[in-house]
CSV table of C-alpha atoms and ligand atoms in Angstrom, one decimal:
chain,number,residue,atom,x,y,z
A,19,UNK,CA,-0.7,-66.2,-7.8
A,20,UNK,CA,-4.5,-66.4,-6.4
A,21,UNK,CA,-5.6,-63.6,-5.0
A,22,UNK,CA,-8.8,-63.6,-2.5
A,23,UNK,CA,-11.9,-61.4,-3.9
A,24,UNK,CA,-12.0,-57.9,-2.5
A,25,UNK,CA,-15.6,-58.2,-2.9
A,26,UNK,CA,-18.7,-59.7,-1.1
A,27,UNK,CA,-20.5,-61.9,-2.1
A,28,UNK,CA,-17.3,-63.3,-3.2
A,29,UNK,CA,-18.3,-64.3,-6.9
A,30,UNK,CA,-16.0,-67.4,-6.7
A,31,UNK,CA,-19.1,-69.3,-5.3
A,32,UNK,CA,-22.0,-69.6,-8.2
A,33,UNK,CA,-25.5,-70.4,-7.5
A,34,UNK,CA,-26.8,-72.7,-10.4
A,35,UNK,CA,-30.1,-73.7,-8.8
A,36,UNK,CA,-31.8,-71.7,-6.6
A,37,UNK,CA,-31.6,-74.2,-3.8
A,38,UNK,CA,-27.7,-73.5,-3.5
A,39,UNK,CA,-28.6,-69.8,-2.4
A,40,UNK,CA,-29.2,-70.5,1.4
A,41,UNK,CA,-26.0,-72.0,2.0
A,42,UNK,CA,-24.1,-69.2,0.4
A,43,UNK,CA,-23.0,-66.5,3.2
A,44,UNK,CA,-22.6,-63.7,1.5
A,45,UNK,CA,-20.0,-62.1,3.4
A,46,UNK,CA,-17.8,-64.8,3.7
A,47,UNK,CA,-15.1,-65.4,0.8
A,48,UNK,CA,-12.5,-68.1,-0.3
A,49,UNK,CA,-9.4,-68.0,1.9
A,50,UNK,CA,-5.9,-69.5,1.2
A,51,UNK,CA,-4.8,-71.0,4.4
A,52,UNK,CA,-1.8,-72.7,3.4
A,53,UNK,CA,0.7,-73.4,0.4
A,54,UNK,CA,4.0,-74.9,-0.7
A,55,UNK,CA,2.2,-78.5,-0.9
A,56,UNK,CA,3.2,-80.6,-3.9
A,57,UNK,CA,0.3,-82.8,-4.1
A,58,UNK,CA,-2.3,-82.4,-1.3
A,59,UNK,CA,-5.6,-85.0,0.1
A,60,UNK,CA,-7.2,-86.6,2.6
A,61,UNK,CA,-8.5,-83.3,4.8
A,62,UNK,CA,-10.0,-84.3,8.1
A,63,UNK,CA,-10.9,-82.6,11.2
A,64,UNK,CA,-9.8,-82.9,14.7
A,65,UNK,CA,-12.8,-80.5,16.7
A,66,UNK,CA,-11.2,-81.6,19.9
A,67,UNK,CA,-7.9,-79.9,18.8
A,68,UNK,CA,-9.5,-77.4,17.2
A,69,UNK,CA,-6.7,-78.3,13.4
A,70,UNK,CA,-7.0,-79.8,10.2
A,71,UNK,CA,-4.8,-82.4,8.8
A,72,UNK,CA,-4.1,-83.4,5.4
A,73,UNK,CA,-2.2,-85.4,2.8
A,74,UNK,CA,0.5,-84.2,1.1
A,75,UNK,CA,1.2,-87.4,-1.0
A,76,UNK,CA,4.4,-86.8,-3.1
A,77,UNK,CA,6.4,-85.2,0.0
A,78,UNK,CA,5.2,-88.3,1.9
A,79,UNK,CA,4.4,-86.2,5.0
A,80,UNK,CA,0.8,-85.5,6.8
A,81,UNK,CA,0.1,-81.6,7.5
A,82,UNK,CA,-1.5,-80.3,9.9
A,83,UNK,CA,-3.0,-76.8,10.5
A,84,UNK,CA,-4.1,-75.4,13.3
A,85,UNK,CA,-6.9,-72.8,13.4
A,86,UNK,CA,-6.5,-70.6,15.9
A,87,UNK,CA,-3.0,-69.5,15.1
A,88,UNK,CA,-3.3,-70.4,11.3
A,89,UNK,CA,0.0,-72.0,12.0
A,90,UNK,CA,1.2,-75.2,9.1
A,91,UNK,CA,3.7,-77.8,10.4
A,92,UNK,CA,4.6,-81.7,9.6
A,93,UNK,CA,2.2,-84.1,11.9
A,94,UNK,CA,3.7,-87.1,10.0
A,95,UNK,CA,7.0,-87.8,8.3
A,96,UNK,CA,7.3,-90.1,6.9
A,97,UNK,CA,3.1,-91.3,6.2
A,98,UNK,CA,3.6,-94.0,3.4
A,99,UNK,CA,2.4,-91.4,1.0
A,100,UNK,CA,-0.7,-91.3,2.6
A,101,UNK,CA,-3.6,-90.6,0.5
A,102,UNK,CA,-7.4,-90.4,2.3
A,103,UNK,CA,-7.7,-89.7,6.1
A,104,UNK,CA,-11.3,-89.5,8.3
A,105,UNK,CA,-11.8,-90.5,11.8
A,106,UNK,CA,-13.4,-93.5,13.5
A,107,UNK,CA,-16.3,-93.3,15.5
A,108,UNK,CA,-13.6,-93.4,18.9
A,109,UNK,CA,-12.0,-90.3,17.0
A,110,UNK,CA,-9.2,-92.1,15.9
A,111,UNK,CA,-7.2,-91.2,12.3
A,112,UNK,CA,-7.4,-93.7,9.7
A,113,UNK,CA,-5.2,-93.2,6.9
A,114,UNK,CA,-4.8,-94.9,3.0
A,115,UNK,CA,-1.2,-95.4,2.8
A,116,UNK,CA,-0.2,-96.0,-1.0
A,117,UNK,CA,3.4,-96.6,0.4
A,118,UNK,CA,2.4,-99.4,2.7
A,119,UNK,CA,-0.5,-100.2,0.3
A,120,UNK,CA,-2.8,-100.2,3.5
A,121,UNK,CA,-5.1,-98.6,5.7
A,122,UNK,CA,-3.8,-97.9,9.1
A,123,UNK,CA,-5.3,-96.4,12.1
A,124,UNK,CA,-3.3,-93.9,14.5
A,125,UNK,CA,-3.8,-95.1,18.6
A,126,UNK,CA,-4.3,-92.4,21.3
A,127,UNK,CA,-0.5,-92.9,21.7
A,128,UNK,CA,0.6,-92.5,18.3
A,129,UNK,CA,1.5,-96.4,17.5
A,130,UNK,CA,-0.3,-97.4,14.1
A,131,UNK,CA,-2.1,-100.6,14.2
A,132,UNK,CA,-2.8,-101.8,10.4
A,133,UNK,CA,-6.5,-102.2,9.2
A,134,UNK,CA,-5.9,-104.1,6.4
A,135,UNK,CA,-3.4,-104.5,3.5
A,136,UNK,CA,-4.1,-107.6,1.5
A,137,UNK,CA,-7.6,-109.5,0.3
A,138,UNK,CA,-7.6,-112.7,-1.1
A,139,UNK,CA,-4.0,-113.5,0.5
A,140,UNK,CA,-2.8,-110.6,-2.5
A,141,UNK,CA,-1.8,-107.2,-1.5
A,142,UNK,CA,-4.2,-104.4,-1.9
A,143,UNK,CA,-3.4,-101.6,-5.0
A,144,UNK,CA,-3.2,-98.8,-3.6
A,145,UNK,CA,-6.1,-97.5,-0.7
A,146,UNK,CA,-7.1,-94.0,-1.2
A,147,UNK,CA,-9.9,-92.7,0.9
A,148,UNK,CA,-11.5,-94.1,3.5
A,149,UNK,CA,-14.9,-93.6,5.5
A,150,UNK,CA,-16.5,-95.3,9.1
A,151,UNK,CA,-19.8,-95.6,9.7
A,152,UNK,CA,-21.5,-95.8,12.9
A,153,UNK,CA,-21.6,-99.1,12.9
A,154,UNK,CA,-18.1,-99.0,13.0
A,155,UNK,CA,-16.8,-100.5,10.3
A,156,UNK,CA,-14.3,-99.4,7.9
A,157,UNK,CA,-15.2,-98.5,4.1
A,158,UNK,CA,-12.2,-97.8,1.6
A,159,UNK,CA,-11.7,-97.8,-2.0
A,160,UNK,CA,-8.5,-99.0,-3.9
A,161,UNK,CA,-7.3,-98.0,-6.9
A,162,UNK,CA,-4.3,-98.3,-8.8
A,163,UNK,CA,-3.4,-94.8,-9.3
A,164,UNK,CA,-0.4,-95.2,-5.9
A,165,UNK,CA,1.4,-97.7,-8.0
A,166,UNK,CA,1.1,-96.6,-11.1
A,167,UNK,CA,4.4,-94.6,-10.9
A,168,UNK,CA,7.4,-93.7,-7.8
A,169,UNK,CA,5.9,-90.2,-7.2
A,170,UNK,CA,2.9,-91.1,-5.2
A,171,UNK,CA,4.3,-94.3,-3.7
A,172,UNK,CA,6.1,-97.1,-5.2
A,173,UNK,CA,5.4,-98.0,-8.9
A,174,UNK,CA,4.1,-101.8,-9.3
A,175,UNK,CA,2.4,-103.9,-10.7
A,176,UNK,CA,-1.4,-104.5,-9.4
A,177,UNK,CA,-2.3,-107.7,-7.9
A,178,UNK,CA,-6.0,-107.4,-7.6
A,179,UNK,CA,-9.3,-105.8,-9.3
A,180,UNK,CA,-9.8,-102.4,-7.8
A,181,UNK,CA,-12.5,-103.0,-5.4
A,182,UNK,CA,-14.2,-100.8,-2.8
A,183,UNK,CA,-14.0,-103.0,0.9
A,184,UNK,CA,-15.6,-103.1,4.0
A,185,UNK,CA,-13.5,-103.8,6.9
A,186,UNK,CA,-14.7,-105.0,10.2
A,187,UNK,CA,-12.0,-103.6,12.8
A,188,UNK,CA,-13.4,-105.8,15.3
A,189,UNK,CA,-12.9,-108.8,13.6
A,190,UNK,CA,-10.4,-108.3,10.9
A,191,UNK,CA,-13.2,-109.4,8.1
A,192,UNK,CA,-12.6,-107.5,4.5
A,193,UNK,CA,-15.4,-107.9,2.2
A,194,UNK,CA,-15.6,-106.3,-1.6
A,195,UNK,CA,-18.3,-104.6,-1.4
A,196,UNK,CA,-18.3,-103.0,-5.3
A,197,UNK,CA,-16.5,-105.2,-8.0
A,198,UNK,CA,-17.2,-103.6,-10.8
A,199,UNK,CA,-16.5,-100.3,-11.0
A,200,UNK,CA,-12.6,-99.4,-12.6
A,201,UNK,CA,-10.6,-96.9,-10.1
A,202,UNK,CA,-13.1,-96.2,-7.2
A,203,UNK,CA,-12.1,-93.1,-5.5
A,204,UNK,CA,-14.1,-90.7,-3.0
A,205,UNK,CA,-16.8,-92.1,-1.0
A,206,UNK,CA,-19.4,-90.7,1.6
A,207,UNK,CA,-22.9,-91.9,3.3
A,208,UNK,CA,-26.2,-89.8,2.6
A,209,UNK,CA,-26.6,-88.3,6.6
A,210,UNK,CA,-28.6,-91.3,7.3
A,211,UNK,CA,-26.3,-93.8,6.1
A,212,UNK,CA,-28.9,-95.5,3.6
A,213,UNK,CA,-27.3,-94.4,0.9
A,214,UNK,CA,-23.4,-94.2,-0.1
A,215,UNK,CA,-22.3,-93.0,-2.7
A,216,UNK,CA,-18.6,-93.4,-5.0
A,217,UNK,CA,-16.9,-91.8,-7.0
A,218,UNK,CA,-15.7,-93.5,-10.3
A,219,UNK,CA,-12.7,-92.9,-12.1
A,220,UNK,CA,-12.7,-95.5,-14.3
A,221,UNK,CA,-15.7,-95.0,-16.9
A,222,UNK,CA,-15.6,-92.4,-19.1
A,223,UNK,CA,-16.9,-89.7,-18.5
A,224,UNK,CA,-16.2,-89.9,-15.2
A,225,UNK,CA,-19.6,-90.5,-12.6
A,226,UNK,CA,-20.5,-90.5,-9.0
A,227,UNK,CA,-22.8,-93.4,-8.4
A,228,UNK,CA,-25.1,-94.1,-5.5
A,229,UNK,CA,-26.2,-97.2,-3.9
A,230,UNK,CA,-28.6,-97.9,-1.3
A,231,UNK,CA,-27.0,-99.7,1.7
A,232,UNK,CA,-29.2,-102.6,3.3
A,233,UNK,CA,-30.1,-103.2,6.8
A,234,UNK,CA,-27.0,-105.3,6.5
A,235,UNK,CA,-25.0,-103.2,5.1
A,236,UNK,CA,-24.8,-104.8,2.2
A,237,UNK,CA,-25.3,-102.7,-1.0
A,238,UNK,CA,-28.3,-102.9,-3.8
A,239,UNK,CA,-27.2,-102.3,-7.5
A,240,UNK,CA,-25.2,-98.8,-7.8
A,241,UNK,CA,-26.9,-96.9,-10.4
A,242,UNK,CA,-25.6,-93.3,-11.8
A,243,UNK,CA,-26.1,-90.2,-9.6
A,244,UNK,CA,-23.9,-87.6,-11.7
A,245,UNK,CA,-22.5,-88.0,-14.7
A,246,UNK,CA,-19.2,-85.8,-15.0
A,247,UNK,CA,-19.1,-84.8,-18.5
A,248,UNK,CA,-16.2,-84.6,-21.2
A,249,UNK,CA,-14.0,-83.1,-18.7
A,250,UNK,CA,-15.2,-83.4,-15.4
A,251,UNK,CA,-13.1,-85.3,-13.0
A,252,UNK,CA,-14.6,-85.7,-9.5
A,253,UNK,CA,-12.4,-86.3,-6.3
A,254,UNK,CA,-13.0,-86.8,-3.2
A,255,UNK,CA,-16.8,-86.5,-1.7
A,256,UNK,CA,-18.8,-85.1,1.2
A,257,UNK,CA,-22.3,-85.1,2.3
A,258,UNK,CA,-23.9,-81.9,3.9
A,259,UNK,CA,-26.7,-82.0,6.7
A,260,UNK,CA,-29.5,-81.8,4.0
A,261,UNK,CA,-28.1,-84.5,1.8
A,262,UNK,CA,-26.9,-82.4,-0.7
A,263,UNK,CA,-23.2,-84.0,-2.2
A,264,UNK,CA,-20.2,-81.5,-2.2
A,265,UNK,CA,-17.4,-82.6,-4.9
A,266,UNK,CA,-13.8,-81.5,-5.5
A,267,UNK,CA,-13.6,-81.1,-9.2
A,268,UNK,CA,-11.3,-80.8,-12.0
A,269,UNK,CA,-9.5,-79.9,-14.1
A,270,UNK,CA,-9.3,-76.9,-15.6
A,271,UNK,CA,-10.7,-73.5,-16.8
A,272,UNK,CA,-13.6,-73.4,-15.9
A,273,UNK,CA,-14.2,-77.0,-13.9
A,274,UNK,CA,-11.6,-76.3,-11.5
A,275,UNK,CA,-12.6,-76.4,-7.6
A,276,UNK,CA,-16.1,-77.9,-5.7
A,277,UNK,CA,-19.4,-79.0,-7.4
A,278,UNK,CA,-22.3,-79.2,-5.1
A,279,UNK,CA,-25.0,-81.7,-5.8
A,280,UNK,CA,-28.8,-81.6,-4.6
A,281,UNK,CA,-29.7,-85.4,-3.5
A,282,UNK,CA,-31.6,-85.4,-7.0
A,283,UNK,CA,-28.1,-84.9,-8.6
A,284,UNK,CA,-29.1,-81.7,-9.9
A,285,UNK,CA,-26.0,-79.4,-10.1
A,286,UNK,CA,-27.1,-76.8,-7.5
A,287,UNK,CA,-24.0,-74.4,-6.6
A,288,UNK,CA,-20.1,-73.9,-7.7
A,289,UNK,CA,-17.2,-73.0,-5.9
A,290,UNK,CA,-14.2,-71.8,-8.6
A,291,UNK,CA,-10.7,-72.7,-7.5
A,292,UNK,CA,-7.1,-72.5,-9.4
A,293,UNK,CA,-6.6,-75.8,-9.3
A,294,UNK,CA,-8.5,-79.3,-9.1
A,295,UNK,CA,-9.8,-79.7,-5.8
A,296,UNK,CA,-9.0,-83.3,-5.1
A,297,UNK,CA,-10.7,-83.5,-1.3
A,298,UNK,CA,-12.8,-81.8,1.0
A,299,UNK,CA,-14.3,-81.8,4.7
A,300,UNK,CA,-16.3,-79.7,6.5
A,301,UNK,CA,-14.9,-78.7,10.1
A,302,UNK,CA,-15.0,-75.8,12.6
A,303,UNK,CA,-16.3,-75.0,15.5
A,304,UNK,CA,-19.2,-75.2,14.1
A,305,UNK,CA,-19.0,-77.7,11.4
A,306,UNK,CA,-19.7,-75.4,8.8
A,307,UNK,CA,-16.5,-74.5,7.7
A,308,UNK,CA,-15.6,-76.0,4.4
A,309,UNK,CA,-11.8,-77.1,3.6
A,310,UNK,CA,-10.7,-77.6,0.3
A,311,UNK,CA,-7.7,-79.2,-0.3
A,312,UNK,CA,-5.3,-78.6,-4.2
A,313,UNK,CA,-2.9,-79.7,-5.7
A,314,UNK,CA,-0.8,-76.9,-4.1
A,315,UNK,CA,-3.0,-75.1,-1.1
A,316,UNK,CA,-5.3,-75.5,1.2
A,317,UNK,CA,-8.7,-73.3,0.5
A,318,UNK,CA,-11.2,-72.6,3.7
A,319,UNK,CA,-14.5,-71.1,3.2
A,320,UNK,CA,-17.8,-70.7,5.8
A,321,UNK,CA,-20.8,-71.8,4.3
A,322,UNK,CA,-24.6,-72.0,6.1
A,323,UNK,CA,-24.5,-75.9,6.4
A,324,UNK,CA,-23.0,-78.0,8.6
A,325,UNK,CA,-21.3,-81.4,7.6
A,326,UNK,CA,-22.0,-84.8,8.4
A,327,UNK,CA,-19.6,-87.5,9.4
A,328,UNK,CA,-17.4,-85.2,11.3
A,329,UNK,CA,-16.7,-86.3,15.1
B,18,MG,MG1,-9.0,-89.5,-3.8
């Protein structure tokens, strides 16, 4: 059972690089906001509403906790074992369904209206996270790993590569935007949107790459920005205010919990937690609260940044 620190600074968060030290609060810790998940994703932040929701994949329902009363109930049941969830730029969710092998978007009314769920006339693999930009548009990749077996959605066989896509909403247009890479997963923009960067599953070791994203927002060549090491297995993604890259990481003693990345790809700070942190968002009233999403819990922690990306 994980137990919080009883001390400050909670020595659950490591400073590798002296630039990681100013956005360590020394009196704030690691706190365990919610359990009994079997496989949670996909946090995202409602500031309006003041609550988080998240994934739990296998139990095919969306969570959602609130944060002034702390208090954890079912927003969706059944989601289509949704995976990744952000907002768009009207504040609307947009989910990856590996069920539905989609992405959908949630109206002010509740109705989902789907995004996108086949290229090429041949249904997408599985969609797993998802990010908008301020243009708008809709950028998701698609792996495999939602068909791969009936606990996370509904084993099958692929039909297509696993790209990452850019949807236009407005116009229904899906490009592949990145052919190449082998089980894309997380994805975020630099603050400035020049740069995005993805996650890859697929080479071993496992690597975050970063591409520069052109005035048309189509993408130069991807080149490596971390590579993960024998073990390392990097999640889901977010960008902080300065750039810097925070990563839920696995798996295992150890490697177990965030990585945060200077925009150099320096390892710059650690955050230990029992379990493989598959996704994260920042949130808050403030935007500087930092969820953490495991297997089994949900992990908050304050830190002195705020992130981007968040309506
Ligand atoms: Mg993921």
């Amino acid at each position: 059972m994980w137990e919080p620190s009883d001390t400050y600074p909670d020595p659950s968060i490591e400073v590798l690089d002296s630039r990681f030290q100013k956005y360590r609060l020394n009196n704030a810790g690691i706190e365990l906001l919610a359990t009994g998940i079997r496989y949670g994703e996909g946090p995202v932040w409602f500031g309006d509403g003041r609550y988080l929701l998240w994934s739990d994949i296998p139990n095919n329902r969306i969570m959602r906790w609130d944060e002034e009363t702390g208090a954890v109930s079912v927003f969706r049941k059944p989601s289509g074992y949704a995976n990744g969830n952000t907002r768009d730029r009207q504040g609307r969710l947009v989910s990856c369904e590996h069920g539905g092998r989609r992405v959908v978007r949630t109206e002010y009314g509740g109705t989902l209206t789907v995004l996108a769920d086949r290229y090429d006339g041949k249904r997408l693999n599985s969609p797993n996270d998802v990010i908008v930009r301020r243009d708008g548009s809709v950028w998701f990749s698609d792996p495999d790993f939602g068909i791969q077996n009936d606990y996370e959605g509904f084993k099958s066989e692929p039909e297509l590569p696993t790209h990452v896509y850019r949807l236009d909403p407005a116009t229904g247009r899906l490009d592949a935007v990145i052919k190449d890479i082998q089980n894309p997963n997380g994805l975020c923009f630099s603050p400035d949107e020049a740069l995005l960067y993805v996650v890859d599953n697929g080479s071993r070791p496992n690597r975050i790459l970063v591409y520069e994203v052109n005035r048309d927002a189509s993408l130069g060549q991807g080149r490596t920005f971390v590579d993960a090491g024998d073990l390392g297995l990097p999640d889901g993604i977010r960008c902080d205010m300065d750039g810097n890259v925070w990563a839920g990481w696995g798996s295992g003693p150890g490697l177990s919990g965030v990585m945060v990345f200077a925009p150099d790809g320096a390892a710059i700070g650690r955050i230990a937690l029992p379990d493989r942190c598959a996704n994260l968002c920042f949130g808050g009233l403030r935007r500087n609260r930092l969820f953490m999403v495991t297997g089994q819990c949900l992990f908050g922690l304050f830190v002195n940044t705020q992130g981007v990306g968040c309506p």
